[in-house]
Short mmCIF file of C-alpha atoms in Angstrom, two decimals:
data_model
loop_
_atom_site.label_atom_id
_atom_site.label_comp_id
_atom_site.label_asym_id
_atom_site.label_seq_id
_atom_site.Cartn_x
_atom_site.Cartn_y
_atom_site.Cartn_z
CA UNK A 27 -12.46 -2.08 -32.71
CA UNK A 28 -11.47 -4.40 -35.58
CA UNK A 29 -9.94 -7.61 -34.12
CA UNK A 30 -8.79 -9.69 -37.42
CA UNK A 31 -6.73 -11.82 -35.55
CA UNK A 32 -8.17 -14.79 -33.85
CA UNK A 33 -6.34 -15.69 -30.90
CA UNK A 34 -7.45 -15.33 -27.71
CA UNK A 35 -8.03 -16.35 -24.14
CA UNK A 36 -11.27 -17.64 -23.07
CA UNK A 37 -12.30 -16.86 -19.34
CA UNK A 38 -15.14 -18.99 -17.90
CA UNK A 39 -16.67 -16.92 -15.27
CA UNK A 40 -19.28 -19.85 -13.77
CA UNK A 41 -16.39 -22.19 -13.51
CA UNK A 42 -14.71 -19.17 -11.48
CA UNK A 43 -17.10 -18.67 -8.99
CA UNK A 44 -17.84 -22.26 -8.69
CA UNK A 45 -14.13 -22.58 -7.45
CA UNK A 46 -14.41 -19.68 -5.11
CA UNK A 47 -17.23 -21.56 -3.70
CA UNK A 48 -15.31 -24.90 -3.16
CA UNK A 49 -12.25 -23.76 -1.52
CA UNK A 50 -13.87 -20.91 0.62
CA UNK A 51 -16.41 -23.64 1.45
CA UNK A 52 -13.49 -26.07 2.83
CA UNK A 53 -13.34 -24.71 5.95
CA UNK A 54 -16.77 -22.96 8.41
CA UNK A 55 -13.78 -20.92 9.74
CA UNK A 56 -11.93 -19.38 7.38
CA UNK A 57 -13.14 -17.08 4.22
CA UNK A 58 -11.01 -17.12 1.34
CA UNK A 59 -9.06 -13.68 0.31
CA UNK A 60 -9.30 -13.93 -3.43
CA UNK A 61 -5.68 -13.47 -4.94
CA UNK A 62 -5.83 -11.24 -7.69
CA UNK A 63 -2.62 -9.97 -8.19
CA UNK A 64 -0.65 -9.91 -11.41
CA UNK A 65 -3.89 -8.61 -13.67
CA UNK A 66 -5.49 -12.15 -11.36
CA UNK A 67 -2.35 -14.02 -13.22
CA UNK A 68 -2.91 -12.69 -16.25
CA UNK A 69 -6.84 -13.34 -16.80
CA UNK A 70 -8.57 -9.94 -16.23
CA UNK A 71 -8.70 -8.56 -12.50
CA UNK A 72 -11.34 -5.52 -12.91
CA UNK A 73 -13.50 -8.27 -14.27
CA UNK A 74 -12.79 -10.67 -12.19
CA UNK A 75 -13.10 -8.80 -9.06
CA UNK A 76 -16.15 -6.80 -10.17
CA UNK A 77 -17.92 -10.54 -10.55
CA UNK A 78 -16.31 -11.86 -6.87
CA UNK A 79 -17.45 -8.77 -5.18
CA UNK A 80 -21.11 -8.68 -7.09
CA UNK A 81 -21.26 -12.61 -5.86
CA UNK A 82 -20.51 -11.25 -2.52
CA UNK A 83 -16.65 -11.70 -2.22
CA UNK A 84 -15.29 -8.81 0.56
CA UNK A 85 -11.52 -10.05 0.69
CA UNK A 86 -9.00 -9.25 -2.01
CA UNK A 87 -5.25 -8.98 -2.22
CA UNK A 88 -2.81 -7.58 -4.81
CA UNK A 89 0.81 -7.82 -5.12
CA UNK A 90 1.34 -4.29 -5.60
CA UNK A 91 -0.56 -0.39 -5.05
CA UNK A 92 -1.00 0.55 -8.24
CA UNK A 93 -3.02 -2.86 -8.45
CA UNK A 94 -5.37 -2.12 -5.56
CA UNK A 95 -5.64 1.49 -6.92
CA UNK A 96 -6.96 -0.04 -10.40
CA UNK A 97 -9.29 -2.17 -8.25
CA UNK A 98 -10.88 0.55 -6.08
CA UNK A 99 -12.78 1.51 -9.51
CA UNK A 100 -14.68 -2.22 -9.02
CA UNK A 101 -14.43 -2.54 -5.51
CA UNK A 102 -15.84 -0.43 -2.88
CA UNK A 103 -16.25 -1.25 0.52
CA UNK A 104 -13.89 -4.88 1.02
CA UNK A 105 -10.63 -5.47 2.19
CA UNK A 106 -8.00 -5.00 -0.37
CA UNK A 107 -4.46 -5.92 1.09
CA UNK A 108 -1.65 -5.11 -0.71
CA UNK A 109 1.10 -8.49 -0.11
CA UNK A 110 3.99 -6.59 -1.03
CA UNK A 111 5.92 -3.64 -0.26
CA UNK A 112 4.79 -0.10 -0.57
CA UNK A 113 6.29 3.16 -0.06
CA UNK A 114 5.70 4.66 2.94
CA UNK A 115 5.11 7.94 1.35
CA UNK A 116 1.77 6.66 -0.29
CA UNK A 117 0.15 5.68 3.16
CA UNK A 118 -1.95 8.76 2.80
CA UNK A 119 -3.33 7.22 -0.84
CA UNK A 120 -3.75 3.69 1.20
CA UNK A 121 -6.03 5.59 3.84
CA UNK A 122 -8.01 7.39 1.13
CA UNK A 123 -8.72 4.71 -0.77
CA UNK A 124 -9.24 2.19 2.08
CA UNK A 125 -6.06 0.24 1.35
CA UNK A 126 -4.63 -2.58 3.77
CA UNK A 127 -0.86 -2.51 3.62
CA UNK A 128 1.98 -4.72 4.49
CA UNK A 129 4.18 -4.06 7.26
CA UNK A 130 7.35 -5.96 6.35
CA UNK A 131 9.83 -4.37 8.90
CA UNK A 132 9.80 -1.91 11.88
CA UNK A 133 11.62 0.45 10.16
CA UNK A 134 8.85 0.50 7.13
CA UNK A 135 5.93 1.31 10.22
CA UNK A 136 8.21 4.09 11.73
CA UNK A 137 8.71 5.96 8.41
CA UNK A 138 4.51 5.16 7.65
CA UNK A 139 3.91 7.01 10.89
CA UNK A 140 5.78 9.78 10.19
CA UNK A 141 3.49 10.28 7.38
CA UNK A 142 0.41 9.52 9.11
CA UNK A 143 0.92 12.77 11.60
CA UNK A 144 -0.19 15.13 8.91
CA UNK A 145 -2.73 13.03 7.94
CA UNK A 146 -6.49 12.41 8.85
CA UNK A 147 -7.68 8.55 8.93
CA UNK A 148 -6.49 5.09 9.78
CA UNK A 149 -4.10 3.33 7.95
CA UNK A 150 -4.88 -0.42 7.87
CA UNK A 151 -1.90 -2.90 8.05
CA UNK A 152 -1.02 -6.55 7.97
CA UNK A 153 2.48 -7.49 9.74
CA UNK A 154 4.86 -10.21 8.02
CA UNK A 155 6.10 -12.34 10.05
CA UNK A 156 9.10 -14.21 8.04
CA UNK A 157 8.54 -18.13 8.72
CA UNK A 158 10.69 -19.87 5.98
CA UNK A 159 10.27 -18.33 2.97
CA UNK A 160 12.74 -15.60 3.42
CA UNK A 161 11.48 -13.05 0.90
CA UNK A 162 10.00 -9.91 3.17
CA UNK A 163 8.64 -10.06 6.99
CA UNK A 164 10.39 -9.96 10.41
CA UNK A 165 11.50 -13.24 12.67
CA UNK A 166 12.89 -11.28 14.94
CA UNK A 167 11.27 -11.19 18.41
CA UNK A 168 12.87 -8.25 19.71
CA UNK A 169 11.64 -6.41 16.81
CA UNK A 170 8.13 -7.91 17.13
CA UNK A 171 8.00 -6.36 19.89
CA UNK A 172 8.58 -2.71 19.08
CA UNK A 173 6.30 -3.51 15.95
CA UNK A 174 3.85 -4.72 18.86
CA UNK A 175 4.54 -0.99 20.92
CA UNK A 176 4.25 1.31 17.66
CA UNK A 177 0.91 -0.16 16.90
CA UNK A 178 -0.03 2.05 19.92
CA UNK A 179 -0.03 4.80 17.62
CA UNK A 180 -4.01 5.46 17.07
CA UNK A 181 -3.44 6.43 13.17
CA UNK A 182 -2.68 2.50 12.69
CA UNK A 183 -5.05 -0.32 12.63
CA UNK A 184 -3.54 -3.61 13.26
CA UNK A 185 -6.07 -5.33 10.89
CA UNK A 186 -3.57 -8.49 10.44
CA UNK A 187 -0.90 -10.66 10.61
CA UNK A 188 0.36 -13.22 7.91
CA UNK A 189 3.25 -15.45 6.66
CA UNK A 190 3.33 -17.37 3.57
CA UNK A 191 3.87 -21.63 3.32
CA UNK A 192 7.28 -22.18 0.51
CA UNK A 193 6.47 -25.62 0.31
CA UNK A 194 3.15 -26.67 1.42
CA UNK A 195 2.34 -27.84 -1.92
CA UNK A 196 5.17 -30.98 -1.27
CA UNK A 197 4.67 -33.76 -0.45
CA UNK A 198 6.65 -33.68 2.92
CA UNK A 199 4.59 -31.30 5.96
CA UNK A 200 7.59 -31.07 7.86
CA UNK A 201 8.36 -27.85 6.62
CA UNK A 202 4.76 -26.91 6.71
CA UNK A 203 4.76 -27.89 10.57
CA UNK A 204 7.96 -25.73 11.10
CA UNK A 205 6.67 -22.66 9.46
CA UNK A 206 3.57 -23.30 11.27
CA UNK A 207 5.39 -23.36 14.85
CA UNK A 208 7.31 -20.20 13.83
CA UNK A 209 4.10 -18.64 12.96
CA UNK A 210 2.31 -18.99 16.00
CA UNK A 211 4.74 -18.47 18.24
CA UNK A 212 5.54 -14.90 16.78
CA UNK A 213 1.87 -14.06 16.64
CA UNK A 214 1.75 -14.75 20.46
CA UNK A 215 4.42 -11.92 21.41
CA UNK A 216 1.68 -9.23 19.72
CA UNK A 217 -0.28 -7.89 23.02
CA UNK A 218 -2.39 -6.18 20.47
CA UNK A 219 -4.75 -9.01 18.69
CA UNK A 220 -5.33 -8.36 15.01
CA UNK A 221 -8.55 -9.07 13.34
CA UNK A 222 -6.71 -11.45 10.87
CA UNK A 223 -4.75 -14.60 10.68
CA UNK A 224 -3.65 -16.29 7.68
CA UNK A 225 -0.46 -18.14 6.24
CA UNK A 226 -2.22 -20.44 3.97
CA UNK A 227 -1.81 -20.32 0.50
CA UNK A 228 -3.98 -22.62 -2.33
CA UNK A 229 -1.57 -25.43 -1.40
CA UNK A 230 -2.29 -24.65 2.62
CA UNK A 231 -6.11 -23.54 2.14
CA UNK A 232 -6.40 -27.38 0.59
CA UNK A 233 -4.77 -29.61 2.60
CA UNK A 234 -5.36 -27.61 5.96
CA UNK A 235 -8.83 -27.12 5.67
CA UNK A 236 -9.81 -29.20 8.67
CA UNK A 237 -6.85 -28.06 11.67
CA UNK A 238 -7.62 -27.26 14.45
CA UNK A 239 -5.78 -23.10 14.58
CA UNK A 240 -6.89 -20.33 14.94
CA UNK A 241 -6.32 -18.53 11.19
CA UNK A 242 -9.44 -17.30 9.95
CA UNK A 243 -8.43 -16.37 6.13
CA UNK A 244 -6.99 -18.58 3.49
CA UNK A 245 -5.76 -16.85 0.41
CA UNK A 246 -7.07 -18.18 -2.73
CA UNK A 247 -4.83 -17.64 -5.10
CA UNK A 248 -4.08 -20.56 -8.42
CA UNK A 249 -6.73 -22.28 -7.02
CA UNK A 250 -9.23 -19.81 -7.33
CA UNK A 251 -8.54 -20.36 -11.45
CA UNK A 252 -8.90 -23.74 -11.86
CA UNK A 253 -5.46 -24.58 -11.47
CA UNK A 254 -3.94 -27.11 -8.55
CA UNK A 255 -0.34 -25.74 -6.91
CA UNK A 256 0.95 -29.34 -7.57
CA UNK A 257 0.48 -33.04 -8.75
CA UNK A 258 0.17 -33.72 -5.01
CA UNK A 259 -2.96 -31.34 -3.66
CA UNK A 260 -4.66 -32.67 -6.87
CA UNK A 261 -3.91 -36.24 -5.61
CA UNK A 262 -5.40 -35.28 -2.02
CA UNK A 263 -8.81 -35.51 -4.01
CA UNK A 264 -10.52 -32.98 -1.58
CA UNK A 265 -12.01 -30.97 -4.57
CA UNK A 266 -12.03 -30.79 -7.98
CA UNK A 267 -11.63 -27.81 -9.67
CA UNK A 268 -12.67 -26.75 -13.03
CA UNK A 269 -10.28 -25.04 -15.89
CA UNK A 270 -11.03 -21.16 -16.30
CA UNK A 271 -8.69 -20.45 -18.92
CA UNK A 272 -8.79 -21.74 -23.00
CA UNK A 273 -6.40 -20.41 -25.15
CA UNK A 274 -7.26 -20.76 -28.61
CA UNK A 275 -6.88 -19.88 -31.93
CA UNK A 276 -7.25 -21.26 -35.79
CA UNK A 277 -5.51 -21.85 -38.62
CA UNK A 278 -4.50 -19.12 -41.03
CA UNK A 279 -2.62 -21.42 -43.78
CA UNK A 280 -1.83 -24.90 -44.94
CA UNK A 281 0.34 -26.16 -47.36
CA UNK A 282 1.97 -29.63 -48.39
CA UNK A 283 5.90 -29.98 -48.25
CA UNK A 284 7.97 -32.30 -49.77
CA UNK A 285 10.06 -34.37 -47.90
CA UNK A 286 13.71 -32.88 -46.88
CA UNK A 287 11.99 -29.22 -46.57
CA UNK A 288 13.26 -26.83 -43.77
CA UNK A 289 10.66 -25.17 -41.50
CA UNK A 290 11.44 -22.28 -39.42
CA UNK A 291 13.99 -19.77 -38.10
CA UNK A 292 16.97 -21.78 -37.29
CA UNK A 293 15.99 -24.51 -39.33
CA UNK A 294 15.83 -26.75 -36.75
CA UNK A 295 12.88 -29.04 -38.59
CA UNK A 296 13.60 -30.95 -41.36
CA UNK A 297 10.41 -33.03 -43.05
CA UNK A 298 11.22 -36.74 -43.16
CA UNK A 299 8.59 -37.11 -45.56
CA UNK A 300 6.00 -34.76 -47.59
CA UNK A 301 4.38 -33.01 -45.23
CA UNK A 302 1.15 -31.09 -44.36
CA UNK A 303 1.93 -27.56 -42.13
CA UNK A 304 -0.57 -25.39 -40.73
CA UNK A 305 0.25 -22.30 -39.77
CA UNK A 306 -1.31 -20.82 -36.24
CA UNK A 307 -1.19 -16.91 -35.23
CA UNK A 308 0.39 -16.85 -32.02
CA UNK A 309 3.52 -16.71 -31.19
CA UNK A 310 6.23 -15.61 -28.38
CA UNK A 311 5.08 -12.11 -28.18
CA UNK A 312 1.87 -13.44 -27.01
CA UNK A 313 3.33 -15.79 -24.61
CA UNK A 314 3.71 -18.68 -26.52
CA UNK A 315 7.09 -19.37 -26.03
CA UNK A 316 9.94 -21.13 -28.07
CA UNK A 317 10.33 -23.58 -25.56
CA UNK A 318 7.07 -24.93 -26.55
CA UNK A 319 8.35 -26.18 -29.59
CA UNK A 320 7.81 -30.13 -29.72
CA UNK A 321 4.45 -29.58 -27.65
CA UNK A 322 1.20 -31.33 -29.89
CA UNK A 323 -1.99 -28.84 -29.39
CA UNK A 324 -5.35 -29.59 -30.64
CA UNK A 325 -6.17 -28.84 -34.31
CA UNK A 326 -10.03 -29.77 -35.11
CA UNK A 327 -9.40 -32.39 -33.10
CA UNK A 328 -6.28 -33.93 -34.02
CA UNK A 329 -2.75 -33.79 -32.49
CA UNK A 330 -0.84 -31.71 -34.40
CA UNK A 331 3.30 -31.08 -32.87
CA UNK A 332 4.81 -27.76 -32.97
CA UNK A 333 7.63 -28.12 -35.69
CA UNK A 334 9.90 -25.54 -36.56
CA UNK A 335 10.46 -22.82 -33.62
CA UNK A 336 8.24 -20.73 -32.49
CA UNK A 337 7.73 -17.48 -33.79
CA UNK A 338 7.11 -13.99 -32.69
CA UNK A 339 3.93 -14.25 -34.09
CA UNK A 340 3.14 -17.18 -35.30
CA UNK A 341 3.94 -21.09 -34.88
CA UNK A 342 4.09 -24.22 -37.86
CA UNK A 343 2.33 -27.67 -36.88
CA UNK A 344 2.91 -30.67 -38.39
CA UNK A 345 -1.07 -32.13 -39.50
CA UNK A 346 -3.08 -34.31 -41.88
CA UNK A 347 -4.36 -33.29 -44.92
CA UNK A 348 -8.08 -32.79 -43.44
CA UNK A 349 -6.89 -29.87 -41.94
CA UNK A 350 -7.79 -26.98 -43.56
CA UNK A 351 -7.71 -22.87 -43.19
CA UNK A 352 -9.98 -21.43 -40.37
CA UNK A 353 -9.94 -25.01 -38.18
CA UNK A 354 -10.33 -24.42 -34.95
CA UNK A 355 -6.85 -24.47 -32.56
CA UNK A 356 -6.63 -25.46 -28.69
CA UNK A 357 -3.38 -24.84 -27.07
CA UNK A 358 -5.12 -25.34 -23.55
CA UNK A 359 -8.11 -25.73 -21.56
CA UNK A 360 -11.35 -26.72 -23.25
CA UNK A 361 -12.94 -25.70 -26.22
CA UNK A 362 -15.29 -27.62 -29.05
CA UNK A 363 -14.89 -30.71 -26.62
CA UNK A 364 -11.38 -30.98 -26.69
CA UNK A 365 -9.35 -31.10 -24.27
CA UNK A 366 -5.73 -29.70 -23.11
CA UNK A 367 -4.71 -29.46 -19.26
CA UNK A 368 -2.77 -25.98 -18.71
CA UNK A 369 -0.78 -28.04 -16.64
CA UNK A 370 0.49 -30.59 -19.41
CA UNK A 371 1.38 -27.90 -21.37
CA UNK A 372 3.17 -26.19 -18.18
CA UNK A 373 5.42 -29.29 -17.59
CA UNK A 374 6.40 -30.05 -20.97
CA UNK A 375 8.18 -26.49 -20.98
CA UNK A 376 9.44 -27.41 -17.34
CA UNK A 377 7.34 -24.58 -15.66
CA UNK A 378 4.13 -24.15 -14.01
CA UNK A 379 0.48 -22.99 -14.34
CA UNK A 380 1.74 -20.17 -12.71
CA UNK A 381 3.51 -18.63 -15.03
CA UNK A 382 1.55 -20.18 -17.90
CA UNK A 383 -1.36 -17.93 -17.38
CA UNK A 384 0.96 -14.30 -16.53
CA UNK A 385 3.16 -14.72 -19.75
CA UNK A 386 0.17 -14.29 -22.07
CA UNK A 387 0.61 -10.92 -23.81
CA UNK A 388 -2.71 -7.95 -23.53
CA UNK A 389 -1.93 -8.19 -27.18
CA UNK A 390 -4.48 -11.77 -27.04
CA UNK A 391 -7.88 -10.37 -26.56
CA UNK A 392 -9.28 -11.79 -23.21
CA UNK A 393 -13.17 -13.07 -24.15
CA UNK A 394 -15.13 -13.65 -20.80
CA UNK A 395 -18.29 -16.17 -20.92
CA UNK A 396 -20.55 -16.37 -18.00
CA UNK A 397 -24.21 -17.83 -18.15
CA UNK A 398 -22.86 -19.41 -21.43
CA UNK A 399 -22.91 -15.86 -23.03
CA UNK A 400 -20.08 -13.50 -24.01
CA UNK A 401 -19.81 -10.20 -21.83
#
């Protein structure tokens, strides 16, 4: 397949697994349940997950179950847990396939039951308990507890039990410690004991590594691609974690402007003197959005500022005249030993890594290294 274009995202594999290795080495009680949801944010989960599980990696968790069904091609016999809601009408795919689903309400268990009668097999679930976050799950106790009875029902595996930290990458653990208490003291009305544990996210799988509780997964999830959740768990200094992602491109034209010249839709850049401007391939539709404009990436190693707004498909930088057509570009990560942190570019457009990584169109071929080689 011709690929004339040359942006693209750059995926180092080694500095993957060496962060899987860090955080699920943080704790001698807990393995980490690699978060791979979202295409793993964006960066490639069939290869992703085919390297975790050939490295050994048995824990896995999707957002949705048409992810984990895409996964069961790469990934054979692991937990894959599915962290949001599924349709109780595709329990009988979950038990085929040797899916783990979420529980979110007793309701949601009585209509998977149903289902399970004409069915042979065990369906696997994780309950929700709701903590704080207030986005699926039960707090309820008296519903607990008829959760806790149905799980009688020998076609159901009570494989785990979970909540999910809103703000445990803050600086403030009181909210943490609430959650926390919530958690526990829900967990304690099952008589049934589940095999799993876990309410940690990156944030919690950081700086909880040492407590003293009895969770025994931690769900890997930014983290795991060389991201931190915030300023502050980068601060705690407990690891440090090494950038999987490089987006990068090169320059496809240059030209010199006199001064008063208009660049871009809107006209919203005016030259205040003659003016180099290279042109770079990537644009909005790629997931380079206008809000980006202002932002300086790295153009053969110079700072060059995005003038002019972005495009669909392309972008204008303001330059020197040594740049030239077919220079290399860095909007993030590392590349040619430059430099751009995902996150700087994150929180001059007011977002995070987060959703960085996820708005990054298929369109941008996705070029995966390990060993130093090219797959």
């Amino acid at each position: 397949m011709i690929n004339d274009r040359p942006t693209r995202l750059i995926v180092n594999l080694d500095a993957l697994l060496r962060n899987y290795e860090k955080l699920n080495n943080l704790s001698d009680k807990k393995v980490g349940l690699a978060i791979v949801k979202a295409n793993s944010y964006g960066l490639g989960s069939k290869v992703i997950s085919k390297l975790l599980y050939e490295n050994g990696v048995r824990h896995f968790a999707v957002a949705t179950f048409e992810e984990a069904l895409e996964l069961k091609e790469v990934i054979k016999e692991s937990l894959i847990l599915v962290l949001g809601v599924t349709n109780p009408k595709n329990v009988k795919y979950a038990v085929e396939n040797n899916i783990s689903l979420t529980c979110p309400s007793k309701e949601w268990l009585e209509e998977a039951i149903k289902e399970l009668d004409s069915i042979t097999g065990k369906l696997k679930v994780h309950v929700k308990i709701e903590t704080g976050m207030n986005r699926i799950g039960t707090f309820e106790e008296k519903e607990i507890l008829e959760i806790d009875e149905l799980l009688d029902y020998p076609k159901v595996e009570f494989e785990g039990v979970f909540s999910h930290y809103s703000n445990a990458d803050g600086e403030n653990n009181d909210y943490d410690d609430y959650q926390t208490a919530n958690f526990n003291r829900l967990v304690a009305l099952f008589k049934h004991k589940p095999r799993y544990v876990h309410i940690e996210n990156s944030a919690g799988t950081v700086k909880y590594n040492d407590r003293d509780d009895n969770y025994n997964l931690s769900r890997i999830g930014i983290s795991l691609y060389g991201c931190y959740p915030s300023k502050n768990i980068e601060k705690l200094n407990k690891l440090e974690l090494e950038p999987v992602a490089s987006l990068v491109s090169k320059v496809t034209h240059v030209k010199r402007i006199p001064k008063g010249t208009k660049v871009g839709y809107g006209i919203s850049y005016e030259t205040s003197e003659d003016e180099y401007i290279a042109t770079v391939p990537i644009g909005y539709a790629d997931g380079l959005l206008r809000r980006a404009q202002g932002f300086k990436l790295n153009v053969a190693g110079e700072e060059c500022e995005i003038v002019g707004r972005v495009c669909m498909d392309q972008l204008m930088v303001r330059c020197s005249e040594k740049i030239k057509v077919g220079d290399d570009v860095l909007v993030f990560g590392e590349y040619n030993n430059q430099k751009i942190s995902v996150d700087e570019f994150a929180d001059y457009q007011k977002t995070i890594s987060y959703e960085i990584f996820c708005c990054i169109n298929q369109r941008v071929p996705r070029k995966y290294y390990l060993n130093n080689t090219e797959l």
